[in-house]
Amino acid sequence: GLPPRAALGFGLGALAHVLSRLGLLPGVDEEIAAAVSTLREGVERLGPASGPDSPAKSAARTTLGRMLVVYTTSPAAHAAGMRLKAQVNENGKSPALVVPFPELDHNDIVGWEVLRPRRDDFVLLLLRSADENTRTSLRVDVTRELLAEEFHTILEFRAAGETMLARTLSLVQYGDYLSCYLAEAAGVDPVPVARIEILKQRLQALGE
């Protein structure tokens, strides 16, 4: 079967269908339809048939051999960012870090100062909501300016779609593609997670 991380759509669709039939999520069918439409557009923009300069492919090339740092601008974007981190770890076999606005402006931005000589080892990705208010947008823009000297590259991807579900899934889709392209660029198989299996075996042997 599919790895759990590759089965999000199946689980989400089934859960939404059940809750809709129980009357617990009125309007969810329309939400799903809108999200599917947004994701189909995303396949054209980000999928394998997209050009070499598509956002996910170019981000993967830039991230190869570097640590990806993801800053998120809303709770929904942060949820997608947490999945992106896990996908980069498991599919791309690469490190990643995710931190939300505005919390990061109270501490995280200071922590990069001593690493400035190693700026080429880090890529910053701003994972942005489509419905940011003016205050959040200003905060993100000022933070980006402050960190320009701390990172090899600063990338940005903004959610697409008309609904919260569509926008969140568009960020998830971007992260999933990015992680798979990263695996391809690194010449690794995105499916196996050998270290996790070894960890489980060793813990089991210890009675954990």
Short mmCIF file of C-alpha atoms in Angstrom, two decimals, residues 45-47 50-64 154-156 177-179 181-182:
data_model
loop_
_atom_site.label_atom_id
_atom_site.label_comp_id
_atom_site.label_asym_id
_atom_site.label_seq_id
_atom_site.Cartn_x
_atom_site.Cartn_y
_atom_site.Cartn_z
CA ARG A 45 1.75 24.75 -12.51
CA LEU A 46 3.82 22.44 -10.30
CA GLY A 47 3.54 18.88 -11.61
CA SER A 50 5.53 21.84 -15.72
CA GLY A 51 8.62 23.63 -16.96
CA PRO A 52 12.01 23.47 -15.21
CA ASP A 53 11.40 26.88 -13.65
CA SER A 54 8.15 25.92 -11.94
CA PRO A 55 8.12 27.07 -8.29
CA ALA A 56 8.50 23.59 -6.81
CA LYS A 57 11.24 22.44 -9.20
CA SER A 58 13.34 25.58 -8.84
CA ALA A 59 12.93 25.49 -5.05
CA ALA A 60 14.12 21.88 -4.97
CA ARG A 61 17.23 22.71 -7.00
CA THR A 62 18.02 25.64 -4.73
CA THR A 63 17.44 23.59 -1.57
CA LEU A 64 19.58 20.62 -2.62
CA ILE A 154 14.86 33.62 0.15
CA LEU A 155 11.97 31.92 -1.65
CA GLU A 156 8.28 32.66 -1.42
CA TYR A 177 6.03 18.27 -5.12
CA LEU A 178 9.05 20.14 -3.74
CA SER A 179 10.03 17.18 -1.57
CA TYR A 181 11.77 16.92 -6.78
CA LEU A 182 14.35 17.28 -4.02
#
